[in-house]
């Protein structure tokens, strides 16, 4: 049926050979990202532009036909932000993957949206530079996707999130026009901060087709501490102890026992044998040694076992942490969360979450970007059943409400997408949400850019 | 005449004794900030609310009468952003000056808009915390004003600008309603980033009546280097040398010879005798010593004279730098600029600026938040004359255009206000400016909030 849509022949005619597909397997593959699927919809077509002009053409054509445009990077999103919707095409930016400029003295790079996070970091490393925001998906996810979700990552505890590293954007708007926002300089306050408005807007206000990013200095040194504790709550208390010592690590990740077991199973590691919870801390820069010593002293009273890891083992551990989620899409029976709480609430949140999982007889494991108070509990049940899925959903709802009660948020970094819309009204007041919808319509009157997402 | 405006009796009736004034001296004093005055307008009244409800009342009443509302903090702005306009009142937030909460474990504070930057820093210091953005006006300017301008400062080279430290806002909109944006957590991506949109919007989208800010750790140690060079261009080359060494100082300020002379005259110091230009660098944190050593080595080939300052002298020098502008308002005959350029262009920009000042026979002195490529050239003529003021304006125009040619911005931190509107169209494309005007009208359909400013 979709192949007969009158829009399709025009779309094929407008773009070069190989830039559009309506093959069943493509429609199926690109229908969803890694997030839970509530309402599977196949797109009418998948498009891979290689230049800005093609993006503009596609958006204009889609607009004429009332077809929705779902921007997509690598599809590693976990909130259903890139899920296809009814009467939509998927606009895949992954072939616009050129690093257009690296300027080592200005400490900036200009990239196309399909550049992979890791690719940029490899390219700037020879200059002693890094692109700081490093989602655990850094080997796969695109900068366009990182920008559209305002992605966080491991070293964001010290270096900030995506927004803090993006200076300027090129954006194709819903009418097909191209605008440039921001500045190449580190600072700049001329006009409203449209750059920040687009960052995190999940493809609902415009399509990011280019970005100027600020690079930071590769640290001269780093030290990695793996501190194993008997239980998760004590490990979380370690996070607070480091904060109390007023030492800012570059990375401060927390993994509970169930996460260690899961990693061990998938990655053939032996973490769980070393303790019931892991606090993984990296300090970096000229003060790395002194900071690591200070952190060791600060957590000592909590009685964990501290390993100072050599660089190779440190790298291995961090990669294990990054793989803690696995690359599997969420399922009916397993959903990963992304709440954040004020830091003082870490221990309480974890304690309550363990209890509520017990209460609803669901399994839970938790990893956390603990330095930022950003927790990823994953809830799952062993076997699908209506009753089990109901329990799972109750646990999800309660864990999110718990975060909100503690002054937290329903999403620290993954975005609202489609899946978290059900909680959005609990965090954002009706009048603010109404204002955001008016903003949306200002940018996209026909609501064709990634409809039903983010707000 | 203004005293007879029918709006005034209602305004007086709506607020407690002492909260409104239409006394001539108040109207005159609060008519302008520290920026150049192009079109002096007296407000109809000056209002000092002490609570959010009063702000709402005033905004609603003004809306009913079509009166503009000019928000004002301490009036230290230097772009005319707080200048009164025709048919306006000045809404002075300085009496809403309570720190409502300091949470040392969450590392956040909640403040009213009239809290002075310095006041917050003094209050959080006992907890080993600081509010990082520190405009040179930190002893006077309010957090509301800092937020409305997205203020930068000295230690922003390392710690980022105001936007990077603000988590949530309470804002009164043009219709008098109160909204809350953002989150108390360090990270959070639910909904659009309205917080960032309000930051730097110079009171044109809403009135900031509260803020939740993130606090950073007070550095355990700091080292201050005063490096005097023969000339300014060599000092600017020093900034690039530090960058090349990939060492991130907390503060990196640059002062030219004329600025040193000016400070010496006003502050009774003897800086100019030590050299023709000063590069003032502070490193901080656990790596402060090693970083300072690295910086000393990096700049050594440039042949300056390096002084490692003891903490008291370091403090004195930084205060002298902060006073480099003086607290005098800009005049017809003297205007301070605020451009930023990509860092590699620092030396070129300075060289060209010296030349253009000579060409137009105007004086120039320059200080710079050099770590951020943010320069404050001040141009002046000795005596007012139409011809002289014309030359001065030519020099201003060219210095701004020069920055734009080099990939820079017309304002790094002071804001567009009223004075820089004349250059805004050279930086921001017509279609983007049009979009920003549509945004403005979405928030403020009658255009009563600080009209004719910022965009
Ligand atoms: C193993 C794993 C680990 C992860 N770890 C992290 C983590 O540490 N931190 C974190 O923040 N996230 C993490 N994520 C989530 C995900 O990787 C991020 O959200 C990432 O930023 C998505 O990038 P992407 O290129 O895959 O975008 P996609 O998934 O393709 O899209 C994400 C959203 O952005 C929109 N979008 C994509 N490209 C554009 C564009 N060019 N213009 C406009 N809109 C666009 C899409 O419409 C969608 O709404 C992880 C995911 C996995 C699977
Ligand atoms: C000596 C000196 C040094 C300076 N150094 C720096 C520096 O290093 N970095 C820097 O960025 N700036 C600097 N400035 C400029 C100025 O101090 C900053 O712009 C500061 O943020 C203004 O704060 P304020 O409270 O004085 O605001 P005001 O001058 O009163 O107002 C500034 C703007 O914000 C708006 N505004 C004020 N309060 C609110 C509110 N509550 N809600 C909405 N809008 C509001 C006003 O309408 C106006 O547009 C300096 C100025 C001087 C005189």
Coordinates of N, CA, C and O in Angstrom, one line a residue, chain A residues 103-107 127-129 149-150 152-153 157 161 163-164 178-180 184-194 196-197 201 204-205 214 217 243-244 246-248 286-287 290-291 340-344 369 371-372 374 407-416 424 427-428 431-432 435-436 438-440 442-443 454-455, chain B residues 103-107 127-129 149-150 152-153 157 161 163-164 178-180 184-194 196-197 201 204-205 214 217 243-244 246-248 286-287 290-291 340-344 369 371-372 374 407-416 424 427-428 431-432 435-436 438-440 442-443 454-455:
Chain A
X103 N 40.1 22.9 13.4 CA 40.9 24.1 13.6 C 41.6 24.0 15.0 O 41.0 24.3 16.0
X104 N 42.8 23.5 15.0 CA 43.5 23.2 16.3 C 43.7 24.5 17.1 O 43.7 24.4 18.4
X105 N 43.9 25.6 16.5 CA 44.2 26.8 17.3 C 42.9 27.4 17.8 O 42.8 27.9 18.9
X106 N 41.9 27.4 17.0 CA 40.5 27.9 17.4 C 39.9 26.9 18.3 O 38.9 27.2 19.0
X107 N 40.4 25.7 18.3 CA 39.8 24.6 19.2 C 38.4 24.3 18.9 O 37.5 24.2 19.7
X127 N 45.8 16.4 17.7 CA 46.0 17.8 18.0 C 45.9 18.0 19.5 O 45.9 19.2 20.0
X128 N 45.9 17.0 20.3 CA 45.8 17.1 21.7 C 44.4 17.6 22.2 O 44.2 18.2 23.2
X129 N 43.4 17.3 21.3 CA 42.0 17.8 21.6 C 41.0 16.6 21.7 O 41.3 15.5 21.3
X149 N 19.4 15.0 21.0 CA 19.0 14.5 22.3 C 19.7 15.3 23.5 O 19.5 15.0 24.6
X150 N 20.7 16.2 23.2 CA 21.5 16.8 24.2 C 22.2 15.7 25.0 O 22.1 15.6 26.2
X152 N 24.3 13.1 27.1 CA 25.3 13.2 28.1 C 26.3 12.0 27.9 O 26.4 11.5 26.8
X153 N 27.1 11.7 28.9 CA 28.0 10.6 28.8 C 28.8 10.5 30.1 O 28.4 11.0 31.1
X157 N 30.4 14.5 33.8 CA 30.5 14.9 35.2 C 31.4 16.2 35.3 O 31.1 17.1 36.0
X161 N 27.5 18.5 29.3 CA 26.8 17.7 28.3 C 26.9 18.3 26.9 O 27.7 19.3 26.7
X163 N 25.2 20.2 25.0 CA 24.9 21.6 24.9 C 26.1 22.5 25.2 O 26.3 23.6 24.6
X164 N 26.9 22.0 26.1 CA 28.0 22.8 26.6 C 29.2 22.8 25.6 O 30.2 23.5 25.7
X178 N 17.1 26.9 5.2 CA 18.3 26.6 6.0 C 18.7 27.8 6.8 O 18.9 28.9 6.3
X179 N 18.9 27.6 8.1 CA 19.4 28.7 8.9 C 20.7 28.3 9.6 O 21.0 27.2 9.8
X180 N 21.4 29.4 10.0 CA 22.6 29.2 10.8 C 22.4 29.9 12.1 O 22.0 31.0 12.2
X184 N 31.1 31.0 16.0 CA 32.3 30.2 16.1 C 33.2 30.4 17.3 O 34.0 29.7 17.7
X185 N 32.9 31.6 17.9 CA 33.6 31.9 19.1 C 33.1 31.2 20.3 O 32.0 30.7 20.3
X186 N 34.0 31.1 21.4 CA 33.5 30.3 22.6 C 32.3 31.0 23.2 O 31.5 30.4 23.8
X187 N 32.4 32.4 23.2 CA 31.3 33.1 23.8 C 30.6 33.9 22.7 O 31.2 34.3 21.7
X188 N 29.3 34.3 22.9 CA 28.6 35.1 22.0 C 27.1 35.2 22.5 O 26.5 34.1 22.8
X189 N 26.6 36.4 22.6 CA 25.3 36.6 23.1 C 24.4 37.4 22.2 O 23.4 38.0 22.6
X190 N 24.7 37.5 20.9 CA 23.9 38.3 20.0 C 22.6 37.5 19.6 O 22.7 36.4 19.1
X191 N 21.5 38.1 19.9 CA 20.2 37.4 19.6 C 19.9 36.3 20.6 O 20.6 36.0 21.5
X192 N 18.7 35.7 20.4 CA 18.3 34.6 21.3 C 19.1 33.3 21.0 O 19.7 33.1 20.0
X193 N 19.2 32.5 22.0 CA 20.0 31.3 22.0 C 19.3 30.2 21.3 O 18.9 29.2 21.9
X194 N 19.1 30.3 19.9 CA 18.4 29.3 19.2 C 19.2 28.0 19.2 O 18.6 26.9 19.1
X196 N 20.8 26.6 21.6 CA 20.4 25.8 22.7 C 18.9 25.3 22.6 O 18.6 24.2 23.1
X197 N 18.1 26.0 21.9 CA 16.7 25.6 21.7 C 16.6 24.4 20.9 O 15.9 23.4 21.1
X201 N 16.0 19.1 21.1 CA 14.6 19.2 20.6 C 14.2 17.9 19.8 O 13.1 17.9 19.2
X204 N 12.2 17.8 16.4 CA 10.8 18.3 16.3 C 10.8 19.7 15.9 O 9.7 20.2 15.5
X205 N 11.9 20.5 16.0 CA 11.9 21.9 15.6 C 12.7 22.1 14.3 O 12.5 23.2 13.6
X214 N 32.9 23.0 20.0 CA 34.1 23.4 20.8 C 34.8 22.1 21.2 O 34.2 21.2 21.7
X217 N 40.8 20.2 25.8 CA 42.1 19.7 25.8 C 42.1 18.2 26.3 O 41.5 17.9 27.4
X243 N 31.9 14.0 46.7 CA 31.4 15.3 46.6 C 31.7 16.2 47.8 O 32.1 17.3 47.7
X244 N 31.6 15.6 49.0 CA 31.9 16.3 50.2 C 33.3 16.7 50.3 O 33.7 17.7 50.8
X246 N 34.8 17.7 47.8 CA 34.9 18.8 46.8 C 36.0 18.5 45.8 O 36.8 19.4 45.5
X247 N 36.0 17.2 45.4 CA 36.9 16.8 44.3 C 36.1 16.5 43.1 O 35.2 15.7 43.2
X248 N 36.4 17.0 42.0 CA 35.6 16.8 40.8 C 36.3 15.8 39.9 O 37.2 16.1 39.1
X286 N 46.2 17.8 35.1 CA 47.5 17.9 35.9 C 47.3 17.5 37.3 O 48.3 17.1 38.0
X287 N 46.1 17.5 37.8 CA 45.9 17.2 39.2 C 45.4 15.7 39.4 O 45.0 15.4 40.5
X290 N 46.8 13.7 42.5 CA 46.4 14.3 43.8 C 44.9 14.1 44.0 O 44.4 13.8 45.1
X291 N 44.1 14.2 42.9 CA 42.7 14.0 43.1 C 42.4 12.6 43.4 O 41.5 12.3 44.2
X340 N 17.0 11.3 36.7 CA 18.1 11.9 37.5 C 17.5 12.5 38.7 O 16.3 12.9 38.8
X341 N 18.3 12.5 39.8 CA 17.9 13.1 41.1 C 19.0 14.0 41.6 O 20.1 13.9 41.2
X342 N 18.6 14.9 42.4 CA 19.6 15.7 43.1 C 20.6 14.8 43.8 O 20.2 13.8 44.3
X343 N 21.9 15.2 43.8 CA 22.9 14.2 44.2 C 22.7 13.7 45.6 O 22.9 12.5 45.9
X344 N 22.1 14.5 46.5 CA 22.0 14.0 47.9 C 21.0 12.9 48.0 O 20.9 12.2 49.0
X369 N 25.4 7.4 35.8 CA 26.4 8.5 35.7 C 26.3 9.2 37.1 O 25.6 10.3 37.2
X371 N 28.1 10.9 39.1 CA 28.6 12.3 39.3 C 27.5 13.3 39.0 O 27.5 14.4 39.6
X372 N 26.6 13.0 38.1 CA 25.6 13.9 37.7 C 24.2 13.5 38.3 O 23.2 14.1 38.0
X374 N 22.6 10.9 37.6 CA 21.8 10.4 36.5 C 21.8 8.9 36.6 O 22.9 8.3 36.4
X407 N 12.6 15.6 43.6 CA 13.1 16.8 42.9 C 13.9 16.4 41.6 O 14.7 17.2 41.1
X408 N 13.6 15.2 41.1 CA 14.4 14.8 39.9 C 13.6 15.0 38.6 O 12.6 15.7 38.5
X409 N 14.1 14.3 37.6 CA 13.6 14.5 36.2 C 13.3 13.1 35.6 O 14.0 12.1 36.0
X410 N 12.4 13.0 34.7 CA 12.0 11.8 34.1 C 13.1 11.4 33.0 O 13.1 10.2 32.6
X411 N 13.9 12.3 32.6 CA 15.0 11.9 31.7 C 16.2 12.8 31.8 O 16.1 14.0 31.6
X412 N 17.3 12.2 32.2 CA 18.5 13.0 32.3 C 19.2 13.3 31.0 O 19.9 14.3 30.9
X413 N 19.1 12.3 30.1 CA 19.9 12.5 28.9 C 19.3 11.7 27.6 O 19.7 12.1 26.5
X414 N 18.5 10.8 27.8 CA 18.0 10.0 26.7 C 16.9 10.7 25.9 O 16.7 10.4 24.7
X415 N 16.2 11.7 26.5 CA 15.2 12.4 25.8 C 13.8 11.7 26.1 O 13.7 10.6 26.5
X416 N 12.8 12.5 25.8 CA 11.4 12.0 26.0 C 11.0 11.1 24.9 O 10.3 10.1 25.2
X424 N 5.6 12.9 31.0 CA 6.1 14.3 30.8 C 5.2 15.3 31.6 O 5.7 16.2 32.2
X427 N 6.1 16.0 35.1 CA 7.3 16.9 35.3 C 7.0 18.3 34.9 O 7.4 19.3 35.6
X428 N 6.4 18.5 33.8 CA 6.2 19.9 33.2 C 4.8 20.3 33.4 O 3.9 19.6 33.0
X431 N 0.8 24.7 31.7 CA 1.0 26.0 31.0 C 2.4 26.0 30.3 O 2.5 26.6 29.2
X432 N 3.4 25.3 30.9 CA 4.7 25.3 30.2 C 4.6 24.4 29.0 O 5.2 24.7 27.9
X435 N 3.0 26.2 26.3 CA 4.0 27.1 25.7 C 4.9 26.4 24.7 O 5.2 26.9 23.6
X436 N 5.4 25.2 25.1 CA 6.3 24.5 24.2 C 5.6 24.0 23.0 O 6.2 24.0 21.9
X438 N 3.2 25.7 21.6 CA 3.1 26.9 20.7 C 4.4 27.1 20.0 O 4.5 27.5 18.8
X439 N 5.5 26.9 20.7 CA 6.8 27.0 20.1 C 7.0 26.1 19.0 O 7.5 26.4 17.9
X440 N 6.6 24.8 19.2 CA 6.6 23.8 18.2 C 5.9 24.3 16.9 O 6.4 24.2 15.8
X442 N 5.2 27.3 16.0 CA 5.9 28.4 15.4 C 6.9 27.9 14.4 O 7.1 28.5 13.3
X443 N 7.7 26.9 14.8 CA 8.7 26.3 13.9 C 8.1 25.4 12.9 O 8.7 25.3 11.8
X454 N 8.9 14.1 22.0 CA 9.6 15.1 22.8 C 8.7 16.0 23.7 O 9.0 16.2 24.9
X455 N 7.6 16.5 23.2 CA 6.8 17.4 24.1 C 5.3 16.9 24.1 O 4.8 16.2 23.3
Chain B
X103 N 22.0 24.3 49.2 CA 22.1 22.9 49.5 C 23.5 22.4 49.2 O 23.8 22.1 48.0
X104 N 24.3 22.2 50.2 CA 25.7 21.9 50.0 C 25.9 20.5 49.3 O 26.9 20.3 48.6
X105 N 25.0 19.6 49.6 CA 25.2 18.2 49.1 C 24.7 18.2 47.6 O 25.3 17.5 46.8
X106 N 23.6 18.8 47.4 CA 23.1 18.9 46.0 C 23.9 19.8 45.1 O 23.8 19.8 43.9
X107 N 24.7 20.7 45.8 CA 25.5 21.7 45.1 C 24.7 22.6 44.3 O 25.0 22.9 43.1
X127 N 30.9 26.5 52.4 CA 30.7 25.1 52.1 C 31.6 24.5 51.1 O 31.5 23.4 50.5
X128 N 32.7 25.3 50.8 CA 33.6 24.9 49.8 C 33.1 25.0 48.4 O 33.5 24.3 47.5
X129 N 32.1 25.9 48.2 CA 31.5 26.0 46.9 C 31.6 27.4 46.3 O 31.9 28.3 47.1
X149 N 21.6 38.6 30.7 CA 22.6 38.9 29.7 C 23.5 37.7 29.4 O 24.4 37.8 28.6
X150 N 23.3 36.6 30.1 CA 24.2 35.5 30.0 C 25.6 35.9 30.2 O 26.5 35.7 29.4
X152 N 29.4 36.7 31.2 CA 30.6 35.9 31.3 C 31.4 36.5 32.5 O 30.9 37.2 33.3
X153 N 32.7 36.2 32.5 CA 33.5 36.8 33.5 C 34.9 36.3 33.4 O 35.3 35.7 32.4
X157 N 36.7 31.2 31.4 CA 37.6 30.5 30.5 C 37.6 29.0 30.9 O 37.5 28.1 30.0
X161 N 30.1 30.1 31.0 CA 29.4 31.3 31.3 C 28.1 31.1 32.1 O 27.9 29.9 32.6
X163 N 25.0 30.7 31.5 CA 24.1 29.6 31.0 C 24.6 28.2 31.5 O 23.8 27.4 31.8
X164 N 25.9 28.0 31.6 CA 26.4 26.7 32.1 C 26.2 26.5 33.6 O 26.4 25.4 34.0
X178 N 3.1 33.1 35.8 CA 4.4 32.6 36.4 C 4.7 31.2 35.9 O 3.9 30.3 36.0
X179 N 5.9 31.0 35.3 CA 6.2 29.6 34.9 C 7.6 29.2 35.5 O 8.4 30.1 35.9
X180 N 7.8 27.9 35.6 CA 9.0 27.4 36.1 C 9.6 26.5 35.0 O 8.9 25.7 34.4
X184 N 16.2 20.8 39.0 CA 17.1 20.9 40.0 C 18.4 20.0 39.9 O 19.4 20.2 40.5
X185 N 18.2 19.0 39.0 CA 19.3 18.1 38.8 C 20.3 18.7 37.8 O 20.0 19.6 37.1
X186 N 21.5 18.2 37.8 CA 22.6 18.7 37.0 C 22.2 18.5 35.5 O 22.5 19.3 34.6
X187 N 21.6 17.4 35.2 CA 21.2 17.1 33.9 C 19.7 16.9 33.8 O 19.0 16.5 34.8
X188 N 19.1 17.1 32.6 CA 17.7 17.0 32.4 C 17.3 17.4 31.0 O 17.8 18.5 30.6
X189 N 16.6 16.6 30.3 CA 16.3 16.9 28.9 C 14.8 16.8 28.6 O 14.4 16.6 27.4
X190 N 14.0 16.9 29.6 CA 12.5 16.8 29.4 C 12.0 18.1 28.8 O 12.1 19.2 29.4
X191 N 11.4 18.1 27.6 CA 10.9 19.3 27.0 C 12.0 20.1 26.4 O 13.2 19.8 26.4
X192 N 11.6 21.3 25.8 CA 12.5 22.2 25.2 C 13.3 22.9 26.3 O 12.8 23.1 27.4
X193 N 14.4 23.4 25.9 CA 15.3 24.1 26.8 C 14.9 25.6 27.0 O 15.6 26.5 26.5
X194 N 13.8 25.8 27.6 CA 13.3 27.2 27.8 C 14.3 28.0 28.6 O 14.4 29.2 28.5
X196 N 17.5 27.9 28.7 CA 18.5 28.5 27.9 C 18.0 29.6 27.0 O 18.7 30.6 26.7
X197 N 16.7 29.5 26.6 CA 16.1 30.5 25.8 C 16.0 31.8 26.5 O 16.2 32.9 26.0
X201 N 18.2 36.7 27.1 CA 17.2 37.3 26.3 C 16.9 38.8 26.8 O 16.0 39.4 26.3
X204 N 13.5 40.6 27.4 CA 12.5 40.8 26.3 C 11.5 39.6 26.2 O 10.5 39.8 25.5
X205 N 11.8 38.5 26.8 CA 10.9 37.3 26.7 C 10.1 37.1 28.0 O 9.1 36.4 28.0
X214 N 23.7 26.0 39.7 CA 24.6 24.9 40.1 C 25.9 25.6 40.7 O 26.4 26.5 40.1
X217 N 33.0 23.5 42.8 CA 33.9 23.4 44.0 C 34.9 24.5 44.0 O 35.6 24.8 43.0
X243 N 47.5 28.0 24.8 CA 46.5 27.1 24.2 C 47.2 25.9 23.5 O 46.8 24.8 23.6
X244 N 48.3 26.3 22.8 CA 49.1 25.2 22.1 C 49.6 24.2 23.1 O 49.7 23.0 22.8
X246 N 48.0 23.2 25.5 CA 46.8 22.5 25.9 C 46.7 22.5 27.5 O 46.4 21.5 28.1
X247 N 47.0 23.6 28.0 CA 46.7 23.8 29.5 C 45.6 24.8 29.6 O 45.6 25.9 29.0
X248 N 44.6 24.5 30.4 CA 43.4 25.3 30.6 C 43.5 26.1 31.9 O 43.3 25.6 32.9
X286 N 43.7 21.0 41.9 CA 44.8 20.2 42.3 C 46.0 20.3 41.4 O 47.1 20.0 41.8
X287 N 45.8 20.7 40.2 CA 46.9 20.7 39.3 C 47.5 22.1 39.1 O 48.3 22.4 38.2
X290 N 51.4 22.5 38.7 CA 52.0 22.0 37.5 C 51.5 22.8 36.3 O 52.3 23.0 35.3
X291 N 50.3 23.2 36.3 CA 49.8 24.0 35.2 C 50.5 25.3 35.1 O 50.9 25.7 34.0
X340 N 34.1 39.3 20.2 CA 34.8 38.1 20.4 C 35.3 37.6 19.1 O 34.6 37.7 18.1
X341 N 36.5 37.0 19.0 CA 37.0 36.4 17.8 C 37.4 35.0 18.1 O 37.8 34.7 19.2
X342 N 37.5 34.1 17.1 CA 38.1 32.8 17.3 C 39.5 33.0 17.8 O 40.2 34.0 17.4
X343 N 40.0 32.2 18.7 CA 41.2 32.4 19.4 C 42.4 32.7 18.5 O 43.3 33.5 18.8
X344 N 42.5 32.0 17.4 CA 43.7 32.1 16.5 C 43.8 33.6 16.0 O 44.8 34.0 15.5
X369 N 39.1 39.1 28.0 CA 39.0 37.8 28.6 C 39.6 36.9 27.5 O 38.9 36.2 26.7
X371 N 41.3 34.1 27.3 CA 41.1 32.7 27.2 C 39.8 32.4 26.3 O 39.8 31.3 25.7
X372 N 38.9 33.2 26.3 CA 37.7 33.0 25.5 C 37.7 33.8 24.2 O 36.7 33.8 23.5
X374 N 37.5 36.9 23.9 CA 36.5 38.0 24.1 C 37.3 39.3 24.5 O 37.9 39.4 25.5
X407 N 35.3 36.0 11.7 CA 34.5 34.9 12.2 C 34.0 35.1 13.6 O 33.6 34.2 14.4
X408 N 34.0 36.4 14.0 CA 33.7 36.7 15.4 C 32.2 37.2 15.6 O 31.4 37.0 14.7
X409 N 32.0 37.8 16.8 CA 30.6 38.2 17.1 C 30.7 39.7 17.6 O 31.7 40.1 18.1
X410 N 29.6 40.3 17.5 CA 29.5 41.7 17.9 C 29.4 41.9 19.4 O 29.6 42.9 20.0
X411 N 29.0 40.8 20.1 CA 29.0 40.8 21.6 C 29.2 39.5 22.2 O 28.5 38.5 22.0
X412 N 30.3 39.4 23.0 CA 30.7 38.2 23.6 C 29.9 37.9 24.9 O 29.6 36.8 25.3
X413 N 29.6 39.0 25.6 CA 28.9 38.8 26.9 C 28.0 40.0 27.4 O 27.2 39.8 28.2
X414 N 28.2 41.2 26.8 CA 27.5 42.3 27.4 C 26.0 42.4 26.9 O 25.2 43.0 27.5
X415 N 25.8 41.7 25.7 CA 24.4 41.8 25.2 C 24.3 42.9 24.2 O 25.1 43.8 24.1
X416 N 23.2 42.7 23.4 CA 23.0 43.7 22.3 C 22.3 45.0 22.8 O 22.7 46.1 22.4
X424 N 23.6 44.3 14.6 CA 23.1 43.0 14.8 C 22.8 42.4 13.4 O 23.1 41.2 13.2
X427 N 25.5 40.5 11.8 CA 25.9 39.1 12.3 C 24.8 38.1 12.1 O 25.1 37.0 11.7
X428 N 23.6 38.5 12.2 CA 22.5 37.5 12.1 C 21.7 37.8 10.9 O 21.3 38.9 10.6
X431 N 16.6 36.1 7.9 CA 15.6 35.1 8.1 C 15.7 34.6 9.6 O 14.7 34.3 10.2
X432 N 16.9 34.6 10.2 CA 17.0 34.2 11.6 C 16.5 35.3 12.5 O 15.8 35.0 13.5
X435 N 12.9 35.1 12.5 CA 12.4 34.0 13.4 C 12.5 34.5 14.8 O 11.6 34.2 15.6
X436 N 13.5 35.2 15.2 CA 13.6 35.6 16.6 C 12.5 36.6 16.9 O 12.0 36.7 18.0
X438 N 9.6 36.6 15.6 CA 8.4 35.8 15.8 C 8.3 35.1 17.1 O 7.3 35.0 17.8
X439 N 9.5 34.6 17.6 CA 9.6 34.1 18.9 C 9.2 35.1 20.0 O 8.5 34.9 20.9
X440 N 9.8 36.3 19.8 CA 9.5 37.4 20.7 C 8.0 37.7 20.8 O 7.4 37.8 21.9
X442 N 5.6 35.6 20.1 CA 5.0 34.4 20.7 C 4.9 34.6 22.3 O 3.9 34.3 22.9
X443 N 6.0 35.1 22.8 CA 6.1 35.3 24.3 C 5.4 36.6 24.7 O 5.0 36.7 25.8
X454 N 17.8 43.9 22.3 CA 18.3 42.5 22.1 C 18.2 42.0 20.7 O 19.1 41.3 20.2
X455 N 17.0 42.2 20.0 CA 16.9 41.6 18.7 C 16.5 42.6 17.6 O 15.9 43.6 17.9

